[in-house]
Amino acid sequence: MADLGAGCGLRQGEILGLGADDIDLAAGWVHVCRQVKLVRSRLVFGLPKNDRDRRIPLPDSVGRVLRQHI
């Protein structure tokens, strides 16, 4: 989590909402298309901030950490 937050600038909810298919290690991109939100004391998936998905460049250092983790 710390590597994605610091290396890619992702928010906590966005990191928790990431799936393995949202990370393209070969091309070097992270696709942020959902986040985890707290709604009426329940955790749910929702759209990211401003209701827009986005692609974030994946630094090599973060890519190495993610390869080891996955």
PDB file of N, CA and C in Angstrom:
ATOM      1  N   MET A   1       0.819  -1.198   0.000  1.00  0.00           N
ATOM      2  CA  MET A   1       0.000   0.000   0.000  1.00  0.00           C
ATOM      3  C   MET A   1       0.859   1.256   0.000  1.00  0.00           C
ATOM      4  N   ALA A   2       1.888   1.243   0.814  1.00  0.00           N
ATOM      5  CA  ALA A   2       2.736   2.430   0.907  1.00  0.00           C
ATOM      6  C   ALA A   2       3.427   2.730  -0.420  1.00  0.00           C
ATOM      7  N   ASP A   3       3.855   1.680  -1.109  1.00  0.00           N
ATOM      8  CA  ASP A   3       4.536   1.887  -2.392  1.00  0.00           C
ATOM      9  C   ASP A   3       3.590   2.487  -3.438  1.00  0.00           C
ATOM     10  N   LEU A   4       2.360   1.997  -3.490  1.00  0.00           N
ATOM     11  CA  LEU A   4       1.389   2.545  -4.442  1.00  0.00           C
ATOM     12  C   LEU A   4       1.000   3.974  -4.078  1.00  0.00           C
ATOM     13  N   GLY A   5       0.861   4.243  -2.793  1.00  0.00           N
ATOM     14  CA  GLY A   5       0.500   5.590  -2.361  1.00  0.00           C
ATOM     15  C   GLY A   5       1.591   6.593  -2.662  1.00  0.00           C
ATOM     16  N   ALA A   6       2.820   6.241  -2.283  1.00  0.00           N
ATOM     17  CA  ALA A   6       3.934   7.163  -2.471  1.00  0.00           C
ATOM     18  C   ALA A   6       4.415   7.204  -3.919  1.00  0.00           C
ATOM     19  N   GLY A   7       4.471   6.047  -4.562  1.00  0.00           N
ATOM     20  CA  GLY A   7       5.015   5.978  -5.917  1.00  0.00           C
ATOM     21  C   GLY A   7       4.063   6.421  -7.001  1.00  0.00           C
ATOM     22  N   CYS A   8       2.763   6.208  -6.793  1.00  0.00           N
ATOM     23  CA  CYS A   8       1.773   6.528  -7.830  1.00  0.00           C
ATOM     24  C   CYS A   8       0.815   7.633  -7.414  1.00  0.00           C
ATOM     25  N   GLY A   9       0.837   8.026  -6.152  1.00  0.00           N
ATOM     26  CA  GLY A   9      -0.041   9.088  -5.685  1.00  0.00           C
ATOM     27  C   GLY A   9      -1.484   8.657  -5.512  1.00  0.00           C
ATOM     28  N   LEU A  10      -1.700   7.359  -5.276  1.00  0.00           N
ATOM     29  CA  LEU A  10      -3.068   6.865  -5.100  1.00  0.00           C
ATOM     30  C   LEU A  10      -3.553   7.117  -3.688  1.00  0.00           C
ATOM     31  N   ARG A  11      -4.852   7.316  -3.555  1.00  0.00           N
ATOM     32  CA  ARG A  11      -5.481   7.486  -2.241  1.00  0.00           C
ATOM     33  C   ARG A  11      -5.751   6.115  -1.635  1.00  0.00           C
ATOM     34  N   GLN A  12      -5.969   6.075  -0.329  1.00  0.00           N
ATOM     35  CA  GLN A  12      -6.177   4.814   0.378  1.00  0.00           C
ATOM     36  C   GLN A  12      -7.319   3.999  -0.221  1.00  0.00           C
ATOM     37  N   GLY A  13      -8.457   4.615  -0.443  1.00  0.00           N
ATOM     38  CA  GLY A  13      -9.612   3.916  -1.001  1.00  0.00           C
ATOM     39  C   GLY A  13      -9.347   3.378  -2.399  1.00  0.00           C
ATOM     40  N   GLU A  14      -8.560   4.118  -3.189  1.00  0.00           N
ATOM     41  CA  GLU A  14      -8.214   3.670  -4.533  1.00  0.00           C
ATOM     42  C   GLU A  14      -7.304   2.451  -4.479  1.00  0.00           C
ATOM     43  N   ILE A  15      -6.360   2.456  -3.559  1.00  0.00           N
ATOM     44  CA  ILE A  15      -5.461   1.309  -3.402  1.00  0.00           C
ATOM     45  C   ILE A  15      -6.248   0.080  -2.984  1.00  0.00           C
ATOM     46  N   LEU A  16      -7.162   0.253  -2.039  1.00  0.00           N
ATOM     47  CA  LEU A  16      -7.963  -0.876  -1.569  1.00  0.00           C
ATOM     48  C   LEU A  16      -8.908  -1.393  -2.654  1.00  0.00           C
ATOM     49  N   GLY A  17      -9.257  -0.561  -3.611  1.00  0.00           N
ATOM     50  CA  GLY A  17     -10.144  -0.961  -4.688  1.00  0.00           C
ATOM     51  C   GLY A  17      -9.442  -1.573  -5.891  1.00  0.00           C
ATOM     52  N   LEU A  18      -8.107  -1.598  -5.881  1.00  0.00           N
ATOM     53  CA  LEU A  18      -7.371  -2.148  -7.018  1.00  0.00           C
ATOM     54  C   LEU A  18      -7.473  -3.665  -7.064  1.00  0.00           C
ATOM     55  N   GLY A  19      -7.558  -4.180  -8.269  1.00  0.00           N
ATOM     56  CA  GLY A  19      -7.474  -5.611  -8.507  1.00  0.00           C
ATOM     57  C   GLY A  19      -6.246  -5.897  -9.349  1.00  0.00           C
ATOM     58  N   ALA A  20      -5.842  -7.148  -9.402  1.00  0.00           N
ATOM     59  CA  ALA A  20      -4.662  -7.518 -10.183  1.00  0.00           C
ATOM     60  C   ALA A  20      -4.840  -7.158 -11.657  1.00  0.00           C
ATOM     61  N   ASP A  21      -6.064  -7.216 -12.167  1.00  0.00           N
ATOM     62  CA  ASP A  21      -6.306  -6.890 -13.568  1.00  0.00           C
ATOM     63  C   ASP A  21      -6.259  -5.386 -13.847  1.00  0.00           C
ATOM     64  N   ASP A  22      -6.192  -4.569 -12.814  1.00  0.00           N
ATOM     65  CA  ASP A  22      -6.085  -3.112 -12.978  1.00  0.00           C
ATOM     66  C   ASP A  22      -4.639  -2.656 -13.130  1.00  0.00           C
ATOM     67  N   ILE A  23      -3.704  -3.586 -12.990  1.00  0.00           N
ATOM     68  CA  ILE A  23      -2.279  -3.255 -13.042  1.00  0.00           C
ATOM     69  C   ILE A  23      -1.677  -3.891 -14.285  1.00  0.00           C
ATOM     70  N   ASP A  24      -1.150  -3.068 -15.177  1.00  0.00           N
ATOM     71  CA  ASP A  24      -0.503  -3.552 -16.389  1.00  0.00           C
ATOM     72  C   ASP A  24       1.005  -3.383 -16.214  1.00  0.00           C
ATOM     73  N   LEU A  25       1.643  -4.445 -15.727  1.00  0.00           N
ATOM     74  CA  LEU A  25       3.078  -4.375 -15.448  1.00  0.00           C
ATOM     75  C   LEU A  25       3.895  -4.241 -16.729  1.00  0.00           C
ATOM     76  N   ALA A  26       3.465  -4.894 -17.796  1.00  0.00           N
ATOM     77  CA  ALA A  26       4.215  -4.860 -19.055  1.00  0.00           C
ATOM     78  C   ALA A  26       4.235  -3.454 -19.655  1.00  0.00           C
ATOM     79  N   ALA A  27       3.095  -2.788 -19.640  1.00  0.00           N
ATOM     80  CA  ALA A  27       3.008  -1.451 -20.226  1.00  0.00           C
ATOM     81  C   ALA A  27       3.359  -0.350 -19.228  1.00  0.00           C
ATOM     82  N   GLY A  28       3.331  -0.672 -17.920  1.00  0.00           N
ATOM     83  CA  GLY A  28       3.690   0.318 -16.907  1.00  0.00           C
ATOM     84  C   GLY A  28       2.575   1.279 -16.540  1.00  0.00           C
ATOM     85  N   TRP A  29       1.329   0.763 -16.416  1.00  0.00           N
ATOM     86  CA  TRP A  29       0.182   1.595 -16.068  1.00  0.00           C
ATOM     87  C   TRP A  29      -0.642   0.958 -14.959  1.00  0.00           C
ATOM     88  N   VAL A  30      -1.283   1.817 -14.160  1.00  0.00           N
ATOM     89  CA  VAL A  30      -2.279   1.397 -13.181  1.00  0.00           C
ATOM     90  C   VAL A  30      -3.594   2.054 -13.585  1.00  0.00           C
ATOM     91  N   HIS A  31      -4.643   1.254 -13.706  1.00  0.00           N
ATOM     92  CA  HIS A  31      -5.953   1.785 -14.089  1.00  0.00           C
ATOM     93  C   HIS A  31      -6.803   1.892 -12.828  1.00  0.00           C
ATOM     94  N   VAL A  32      -7.115   3.109 -12.419  1.00  0.00           N
ATOM     95  CA  VAL A  32      -7.934   3.357 -11.233  1.00  0.00           C
ATOM     96  C   VAL A  32      -9.374   3.532 -11.703  1.00  0.00           C
ATOM     97  N   CYS A  33     -10.200   2.518 -11.439  1.00  0.00           N
ATOM     98  CA  CYS A  33     -11.581   2.571 -11.928  1.00  0.00           C
ATOM     99  C   CYS A  33     -12.602   2.423 -10.795  1.00  0.00           C
ATOM    100  N   ARG A  34     -12.122   2.195  -9.560  1.00  0.00           N
ATOM    101  CA  ARG A  34     -13.031   2.090  -8.408  1.00  0.00           C
ATOM    102  C   ARG A  34     -12.238   2.358  -7.134  1.00  0.00           C
ATOM    103  N   GLN A  35     -12.978   2.640  -6.084  1.00  0.00           N
ATOM    104  CA  GLN A  35     -12.376   2.806  -4.771  1.00  0.00           C
ATOM    105  C   GLN A  35     -13.313   2.207  -3.734  1.00  0.00           C
ATOM    106  N   VAL A  36     -12.784   1.966  -2.567  1.00  0.00           N
ATOM    107  CA  VAL A  36     -13.597   1.486  -1.454  1.00  0.00           C
ATOM    108  C   VAL A  36     -14.053   2.707  -0.669  1.00  0.00           C
ATOM    109  N   LYS A  37     -15.370   2.795  -0.424  1.00  0.00           N
ATOM    110  CA  LYS A  37     -15.954   3.914   0.311  1.00  0.00           C
ATOM    111  C   LYS A  37     -16.737   3.379   1.500  1.00  0.00           C
ATOM    112  N   LEU A  38     -16.913   4.225   2.497  1.00  0.00           N
ATOM    113  CA  LEU A  38     -17.750   3.900   3.647  1.00  0.00           C
ATOM    114  C   LEU A  38     -19.095   4.599   3.455  1.00  0.00           C
ATOM    115  N   VAL A  39     -20.168   3.804   3.293  1.00  0.00           N
ATOM    116  CA  VAL A  39     -21.509   4.337   3.103  1.00  0.00           C
ATOM    117  C   VAL A  39     -22.415   3.701   4.147  1.00  0.00           C
ATOM    118  N   ARG A  40     -22.964   4.526   5.010  1.00  0.00           N
ATOM    119  CA  ARG A  40     -23.837   4.044   6.087  1.00  0.00           C
ATOM    120  C   ARG A  40     -23.223   2.884   6.854  1.00  0.00           C
ATOM    121  N   SER A  41     -22.005   3.070   7.284  1.00  0.00           N
ATOM    122  CA  SER A  41     -21.253   2.093   8.090  1.00  0.00           C
ATOM    123  C   SER A  41     -20.935   0.802   7.336  1.00  0.00           C
ATOM    124  N   ARG A  42     -20.996   0.814   6.010  1.00  0.00           N
ATOM    125  CA  ARG A  42     -20.662  -0.359   5.209  1.00  0.00           C
ATOM    126  C   ARG A  42     -19.614   0.019   4.182  1.00  0.00           C
ATOM    127  N   LEU A  43     -18.678  -0.893   3.938  1.00  0.00           N
ATOM    128  CA  LEU A  43     -17.689  -0.677   2.899  1.00  0.00           C
ATOM    129  C   LEU A  43     -18.262  -1.136   1.566  1.00  0.00           C
ATOM    130  N   VAL A  44     -18.209  -0.247   0.577  1.00  0.00           N
ATOM    131  CA  VAL A  44     -18.729  -0.552  -0.756  1.00  0.00           C
ATOM    132  C   VAL A  44     -17.739  -0.040  -1.803  1.00  0.00           C
ATOM    133  N   PHE A  45     -17.834  -0.621  -3.009  1.00  0.00           N
ATOM    134  CA  PHE A  45     -17.057  -0.107  -4.127  1.00  0.00           C
ATOM    135  C   PHE A  45     -17.816   1.054  -4.745  1.00  0.00           C
ATOM    136  N   GLY A  46     -17.079   2.065  -5.154  1.00  0.00           N
ATOM    137  CA  GLY A  46     -17.667   3.214  -5.819  1.00  0.00           C
ATOM    138  C   GLY A  46     -16.683   3.775  -6.824  1.00  0.00           C
ATOM    139  N   LEU A  47     -17.120   4.760  -7.576  1.00  0.00           N
ATOM    140  CA  LEU A  47     -16.240   5.413  -8.534  1.00  0.00           C
ATOM    141  C   LEU A  47     -15.203   6.243  -7.792  1.00  0.00           C
ATOM    142  N   PRO A  48     -14.034   6.447  -8.400  1.00  0.00           N
ATOM    143  CA  PRO A  48     -13.014   7.286  -7.766  1.00  0.00           C
ATOM    144  C   PRO A  48     -13.483   8.734  -7.634  1.00  0.00           C
ATOM    145  N   LYS A  49     -12.654   9.539  -7.012  1.00  0.00           N
ATOM    146  CA  LYS A  49     -12.961  10.952  -6.820  1.00  0.00           C
ATOM    147  C   LYS A  49     -13.350  11.596  -8.145  1.00  0.00           C
ATOM    148  N   ASN A  50     -14.324  12.450  -8.119  1.00  0.00           N
ATOM    149  CA  ASN A  50     -14.875  13.134  -9.291  1.00  0.00           C
ATOM    150  C   ASN A  50     -15.543  12.172 -10.271  1.00  0.00           C
ATOM    151  N   ASP A  51     -15.837  10.958  -9.820  1.00  0.00           N
ATOM    152  CA  ASP A  51     -16.535   9.955 -10.643  1.00  0.00           C
ATOM    153  C   ASP A  51     -15.854   9.698 -11.983  1.00  0.00           C
ATOM    154  N   ARG A  52     -14.514   9.706 -11.994  1.00  0.00           N
ATOM    155  CA  ARG A  52     -13.776   9.505 -13.229  1.00  0.00           C
ATOM    156  C   ARG A  52     -12.667   8.489 -13.006  1.00  0.00           C
ATOM    157  N   ASP A  53     -12.576   7.527 -13.915  1.00  0.00           N
ATOM    158  CA  ASP A  53     -11.444   6.617 -13.824  1.00  0.00           C
ATOM    159  C   ASP A  53     -10.251   7.256 -14.527  1.00  0.00           C
ATOM    160  N   ARG A  54      -9.068   6.748 -14.228  1.00  0.00           N
ATOM    161  CA  ARG A  54      -7.874   7.335 -14.825  1.00  0.00           C
ATOM    162  C   ARG A  54      -6.749   6.310 -14.881  1.00  0.00           C
ATOM    163  N   ARG A  55      -5.767   6.600 -15.713  1.00  0.00           N
ATOM    164  CA  ARG A  55      -4.574   5.759 -15.827  1.00  0.00           C
ATOM    165  C   ARG A  55      -3.410   6.507 -15.212  1.00  0.00           C
ATOM    166  N   ILE A  56      -2.648   5.788 -14.394  1.00  0.00           N
ATOM    167  CA  ILE A  56      -1.502   6.369 -13.700  1.00  0.00           C
ATOM    168  C   ILE A  56      -0.240   5.654 -14.174  1.00  0.00           C
ATOM    169  N   PRO A  57       0.816   6.383 -14.529  1.00  0.00           N
ATOM    170  CA  PRO A  57       2.070   5.715 -14.887  1.00  0.00           C
ATOM    171  C   PRO A  57       2.630   4.957 -13.685  1.00  0.00           C
ATOM    172  N   LEU A  58       3.163   3.776 -13.947  1.00  0.00           N
ATOM    173  CA  LEU A  58       3.689   2.910 -12.902  1.00  0.00           C
ATOM    174  C   LEU A  58       5.215   2.995 -12.898  1.00  0.00           C
ATOM    175  N   PRO A  59       5.809   3.607 -11.867  1.00  0.00           N
ATOM    176  CA  PRO A  59       7.273   3.673 -11.805  1.00  0.00           C
ATOM    177  C   PRO A  59       7.880   2.266 -11.728  1.00  0.00           C
ATOM    178  N   ASP A  60       9.085   2.111 -12.271  1.00  0.00           N
ATOM    179  CA  ASP A  60       9.759   0.810 -12.264  1.00  0.00           C
ATOM    180  C   ASP A  60       9.915   0.252 -10.852  1.00  0.00           C
ATOM    181  N   SER A  61      10.229   1.121  -9.898  1.00  0.00           N
ATOM    182  CA  SER A  61      10.439   0.657  -8.519  1.00  0.00           C
ATOM    183  C   SER A  61       9.157   0.067  -7.930  1.00  0.00           C
ATOM    184  N   VAL A  62       8.019   0.679  -8.217  1.00  0.00           N
ATOM    185  CA  VAL A  62       6.735   0.171  -7.729  1.00  0.00           C
ATOM    186  C   VAL A  62       6.364  -1.103  -8.491  1.00  0.00           C
ATOM    187  N   GLY A  63       6.657  -1.144  -9.776  1.00  0.00           N
ATOM    188  CA  GLY A  63       6.400  -2.339 -10.583  1.00  0.00           C
ATOM    189  C   GLY A  63       7.140  -3.554 -10.058  1.00  0.00           C
ATOM    190  N   ARG A  64       8.389  -3.369  -9.640  1.00  0.00           N
ATOM    191  CA  ARG A  64       9.168  -4.488  -9.069  1.00  0.00           C
ATOM    192  C   ARG A  64       8.526  -5.008  -7.792  1.00  0.00           C
ATOM    193  N   VAL A  65       8.083  -4.102  -6.928  1.00  0.00           N
ATOM    194  CA  VAL A  65       7.434  -4.497  -5.668  1.00  0.00           C
ATOM    195  C   VAL A  65       6.132  -5.242  -5.962  1.00  0.00           C
ATOM    196  N   LEU A  66       5.366  -4.757  -6.935  1.00  0.00           N
ATOM    197  CA  LEU A  66       4.096  -5.402  -7.270  1.00  0.00           C
ATOM    198  C   LEU A  66       4.312  -6.781  -7.894  1.00  0.00           C
ATOM    199  N   ARG A  67       5.344  -6.937  -8.716  1.00  0.00           N
ATOM    200  CA  ARG A  67       5.666  -8.249  -9.298  1.00  0.00           C
ATOM    201  C   ARG A  67       5.946  -9.259  -8.188  1.00  0.00           C
ATOM    202  N   GLN A  68       6.710  -8.854  -7.200  1.00  0.00           N
ATOM    203  CA  GLN A  68       7.026  -9.750  -6.085  1.00  0.00           C
ATOM    204  C   GLN A  68       5.762 -10.089  -5.293  1.00  0.00           C
ATOM    205  N   HIS A  69       4.901  -9.128  -5.106  1.00  0.00           N
ATOM    206  CA  HIS A  69       3.687  -9.342  -4.310  1.00  0.00           C
ATOM    207  C   HIS A  69       2.690 -10.243  -5.046  1.00  0.00           C
ATOM    208  N   ILE A  70       2.501  -9.990  -6.328  1.00  0.00           N
ATOM    209  CA  ILE A  70       1.518 -10.754  -7.098  1.00  0.00           C
ATOM    210  C   ILE A  70       2.065 -12.143  -7.356  1.00  0.00           C
TER     211      ILE A  70
END
